PDB file of C-alpha atoms in Angstrom:
ATOM      1  CA  UNK A 774     114.722  86.725 126.855  1.00 83.00           C
ATOM      2  CA  UNK A 775     112.626  88.333 124.143  1.00 83.00           C
ATOM      3  CA  UNK A 776     114.065  91.642 123.092  1.00 91.00           C
ATOM      4  CA  UNK A 777     113.594  94.277 120.440  1.00 97.00           C
ATOM      5  CA  UNK A 778     116.615  96.472 119.914  1.00 97.00           C
ATOM      6  CA  UNK A 779     116.448  99.692 117.932  1.00 97.00           C
ATOM      7  CA  UNK A 780     119.487 101.301 116.371  1.00 98.00           C
ATOM      8  CA  UNK A 781     120.383 103.832 113.710  1.00 98.00           C
ATOM      9  CA  UNK A 782     119.362 107.046 115.391  1.00 98.00           C
ATOM     10  CA  UNK A 783     121.566 110.109 115.493  1.00 97.00           C
ATOM     11  CA  UNK A 784     121.940 113.820 114.941  1.00 98.00           C
ATOM     12  CA  UNK A 785     121.329 114.974 111.386  1.00 98.00           C
ATOM     13  CA  UNK A 786     120.574 118.180 109.533  1.00 98.00           C
ATOM     14  CA  UNK A 787     117.168 118.962 108.021  1.00 98.00           C
ATOM     15  CA  UNK A 788     116.705 117.215 104.716  1.00 98.00           C
ATOM     16  CA  UNK A 789     118.951 114.305 105.622  1.00 98.00           C
ATOM     17  CA  UNK A 790     118.069 110.617 105.760  1.00 98.00           C
ATOM     18  CA  UNK A 791     118.381 107.948 108.418  1.00 98.00           C
ATOM     19  CA  UNK A 792     117.519 104.288 108.572  1.00 98.00           C
ATOM     20  CA  UNK A 793     116.376 102.863 111.861  1.00 98.00           C
ATOM     21  CA  UNK A 794     116.609  99.154 112.590  1.00 98.00           C
ATOM     22  CA  UNK A 795     114.524  97.057 114.944  1.00 98.00           C
ATOM     23  CA  UNK A 796     116.184  93.702 115.514  1.00 97.00           C
ATOM     24  CA  UNK A 797     114.478  90.953 117.457  1.00 96.00           C
ATOM     25  CA  UNK A 798     116.204  88.413 119.643  1.00 94.00           C
ATOM     26  CA  UNK A 799     116.199  84.835 118.441  1.00 90.00           C
ATOM     27  CA  UNK A 800     113.321  83.944 120.766  1.00 91.00           C
ATOM     28  CA  UNK A 801     110.988  86.127 118.701  1.00 92.00           C
ATOM     29  CA  UNK A 802     110.423  85.397 115.025  1.00 92.00           C
ATOM     30  CA  UNK A 803     109.609  88.855 113.840  1.00 92.00           C
ATOM     31  CA  UNK A 804     107.982  87.600 110.639  1.00 91.00           C
ATOM     32  CA  UNK A 805     105.098  86.344 112.788  1.00 94.00           C
ATOM     33  CA  UNK A 806     104.495  89.775 114.240  1.00 95.00           C
ATOM     34  CA  UNK A 807     103.214  93.010 112.832  1.00 96.00           C
ATOM     35  CA  UNK A 808     105.580  95.819 113.732  1.00 97.00           C
ATOM     36  CA  UNK A 809     104.896  99.466 114.323  1.00 98.00           C
ATOM     37  CA  UNK A 810     107.120 102.434 114.939  1.00 98.00           C
ATOM     38  CA  UNK A 811     106.131 105.069 117.470  1.00 98.00           C
ATOM     39  CA  UNK A 812     107.923 108.199 118.553  1.00 98.00           C
ATOM     40  CA  UNK A 813     107.873 110.511 121.516  1.00 98.00           C
ATOM     41  CA  UNK A 814     109.175 114.044 121.489  1.00 96.00           C
ATOM     42  CA  UNK A 815     110.055 115.909 124.698  1.00 91.00           C
ATOM     43  CA  UNK A 816     106.925 117.095 126.463  1.00 94.00           C
ATOM     44  CA  UNK A 817     104.635 115.323 124.023  1.00 96.00           C
ATOM     45  CA  UNK A 818     102.668 112.107 124.020  1.00 95.00           C
ATOM     46  CA  UNK A 819     103.848 109.034 122.178  1.00 96.00           C
ATOM     47  CA  UNK A 820     102.514 109.039 118.634  1.00 97.00           C
ATOM     48  CA  UNK A 821     102.255 106.436 115.931  1.00 97.00           C
ATOM     49  CA  UNK A 822     104.552 106.628 112.917  1.00 98.00           C
ATOM     50  CA  UNK A 823     104.190 103.494 110.821  1.00 98.00           C
ATOM     51  CA  UNK A 824     102.945  99.921 110.707  1.00 97.00           C
ATOM     52  CA  UNK A 825     103.914  96.912 108.634  1.00 97.00           C
ATOM     53  CA  UNK A 826     102.064  93.617 108.621  1.00 95.00           C
ATOM     54  CA  UNK A 827     103.643  90.207 109.057  1.00 94.00           C
ATOM     55  CA  UNK A 828     103.885  89.629 105.329  1.00 92.00           C
ATOM     56  CA  UNK A 829     104.850  93.202 104.586  1.00 92.00           C
ATOM     57  CA  UNK A 830     101.899  93.565 102.246  1.00 93.00           C
ATOM     58  CA  UNK A 831     100.085  96.096 104.447  1.00 95.00           C
ATOM     59  CA  UNK A 832     101.672  99.359 105.471  1.00 96.00           C
ATOM     60  CA  UNK A 833     100.239 102.365 107.272  1.00 97.00           C
ATOM     61  CA  UNK A 834     101.810 105.741 107.932  1.00 98.00           C
ATOM     62  CA  UNK A 835     100.831 108.767 109.905  1.00 97.00           C
ATOM     63  CA  UNK A 836      99.971 111.843 107.898  1.00 97.00           C
ATOM     64  CA  UNK A 837     103.077 113.634 109.142  1.00 97.00           C
ATOM     65  CA  UNK A 838     105.492 111.078 107.664  1.00 98.00           C
ATOM     66  CA  UNK A 839     103.636 109.587 104.695  1.00 97.00           C
ATOM     67  CA  UNK A 840     105.696 109.916 101.563  1.00 97.00           C
ATOM     68  CA  UNK A 841     108.941 110.466 103.494  1.00 98.00           C
ATOM     69  CA  UNK A 842     109.189 107.337 105.663  1.00 98.00           C
ATOM     70  CA  UNK A 843     109.027 103.725 104.570  1.00 98.00           C
ATOM     71  CA  UNK A 844     109.016 100.560 106.641  1.00 98.00           C
ATOM     72  CA  UNK A 845     110.385  97.249 105.408  1.00 97.00           C
ATOM     73  CA  UNK A 846     111.378  93.803 106.619  1.00 96.00           C
ATOM     74  CA  UNK A 847     114.320  91.473 106.324  1.00 95.00           C
ATOM     75  CA  UNK A 848     113.275  88.028 107.435  1.00 91.00           C
ATOM     76  CA  UNK A 849     116.782  86.594 107.234  1.00 93.00           C
ATOM     77  CA  UNK A 850     118.070  89.064 109.821  1.00 94.00           C
ATOM     78  CA  UNK A 851     114.868  89.154 111.897  1.00 96.00           C
ATOM     79  CA  UNK A 852     114.815  92.913 111.469  1.00 97.00           C
ATOM     80  CA  UNK A 853     112.329  95.622 110.555  1.00 98.00           C
ATOM     81  CA  UNK A 854     113.559  98.933 109.196  1.00 98.00           C
ATOM     82  CA  UNK A 855     112.265 102.468 109.069  1.00 98.00           C
ATOM     83  CA  UNK A 856     113.815 104.442 106.227  1.00 98.00           C
ATOM     84  CA  UNK A 857     113.399 108.149 106.891  1.00 98.00           C
ATOM     85  CA  UNK A 858     113.995 110.766 104.237  1.00 98.00           C
ATOM     86  CA  UNK A 859     113.680 114.561 104.115  1.00 98.00           C
ATOM     87  CA  UNK A 860     113.914 114.754 107.863  1.00 98.00           C
ATOM     88  CA  UNK A 861     112.514 117.817 109.563  1.00 98.00           C
ATOM     89  CA  UNK A 862     113.180 119.314 112.996  1.00 97.00           C
ATOM     90  CA  UNK A 863     109.694 118.198 114.037  1.00 97.00           C
ATOM     91  CA  UNK A 864     110.778 114.582 113.481  1.00 98.00           C
ATOM     92  CA  UNK A 865     113.050 114.916 116.501  1.00 98.00           C
ATOM     93  CA  UNK A 866     112.016 112.281 119.031  1.00 98.00           C
ATOM     94  CA  UNK A 867     112.856 108.963 120.575  1.00 98.00           C
ATOM     95  CA  UNK A 868     111.727 106.276 118.147  1.00 98.00           C
ATOM     96  CA  UNK A 869     110.423 102.951 119.415  1.00 98.00           C
ATOM     97  CA  UNK A 870     109.525  99.781 117.587  1.00 98.00           C
ATOM     98  CA  UNK A 871     106.746  97.560 118.872  1.00 98.00           C
ATOM     99  CA  UNK A 872     105.577  94.104 117.848  1.00 97.00           C
ATOM    100  CA  UNK A 873     102.149  92.536 117.995  1.00 96.00           C
ATOM    101  CA  UNK A 874     101.008  88.972 117.380  1.00 94.00           C
ATOM    102  CA  UNK A 875      98.120  89.006 114.955  1.00 86.00           C
ATOM    103  CA  UNK A 876      96.344  91.998 113.492  1.00 84.00           C
ATOM    104  CA  UNK A 877      95.590  94.976 115.705  1.00 86.00           C
ATOM    105  CA  UNK A 878      92.121  96.467 115.345  1.00 86.00           C
ATOM    106  CA  UNK A 879      93.770  99.847 115.701  1.00 93.00           C
ATOM    107  CA  UNK A 880      97.443  99.951 114.760  1.00 95.00           C
ATOM    108  CA  UNK A 881      97.779 103.376 116.370  1.00 94.00           C
ATOM    109  CA  UNK A 882      96.983 102.091 119.871  1.00 94.00           C
ATOM    110  CA  UNK A 883     100.280 101.440 121.709  1.00 94.00           C
ATOM    111  CA  UNK A 884      98.530  99.449 124.432  1.00 93.00           C
ATOM    112  CA  UNK A 885      97.841  96.620 121.974  1.00 94.00           C
ATOM    113  CA  UNK A 886     101.486  95.771 121.320  1.00 96.00           C
ATOM    114  CA  UNK A 887     103.190  92.851 122.998  1.00 95.00           C
ATOM    115  CA  UNK A 888     106.847  93.842 122.872  1.00 97.00           C
ATOM    116  CA  UNK A 889     108.714  97.132 122.824  1.00 97.00           C
ATOM    117  CA  UNK A 890     112.263  98.190 122.221  1.00 97.00           C
ATOM    118  CA  UNK A 891     114.190 100.629 124.392  1.00 97.00           C
ATOM    119  CA  UNK A 892     114.142 103.418 121.813  1.00 97.00           C
ATOM    120  CA  UNK A 893     116.692 105.280 119.708  1.00 98.00           C
ATOM    121  CA  UNK A 894     117.107 109.055 119.643  1.00 98.00           C
ATOM    122  CA  UNK A 895     116.668 110.951 116.391  1.00 98.00           C
ATOM    123  CA  UNK A 896     117.589 114.628 116.436  1.00 98.00           C
ATOM    124  CA  UNK A 897     117.120 116.843 113.400  1.00 98.00           C
ATOM    125  CA  UNK A 898     118.763 120.206 113.788  1.00 97.00           C
ATOM    126  CA  UNK A 899     120.774 122.694 111.794  1.00 96.00           C
TER     127      UNK A 899
END
């Protein structure tokens, strides 16, 4: 069964860092998929956070996280990461990773992605 499993969320204070992981099951070779991170805060719509291409050579970030978040890949562990720095209370949300075969014409459109993880909670609070 193809699965994406996120981990690494937690409760942190403003200014702290976290690294989220998105690990794929063995049935899915994540290096053949572009991977995006989305997040959804309570009472808000799901929003895009970041995107990394299959090779890792193309990265996109939303304006709200650019310069603080960075996505990367580890092919040997079939995992994509989201390194988050200088976390703010407004970063509080459930974070989801999503994988797509090929290149999306709009990386921000969640409907284009083929596989989704179950999400991991990130809470930033003093």
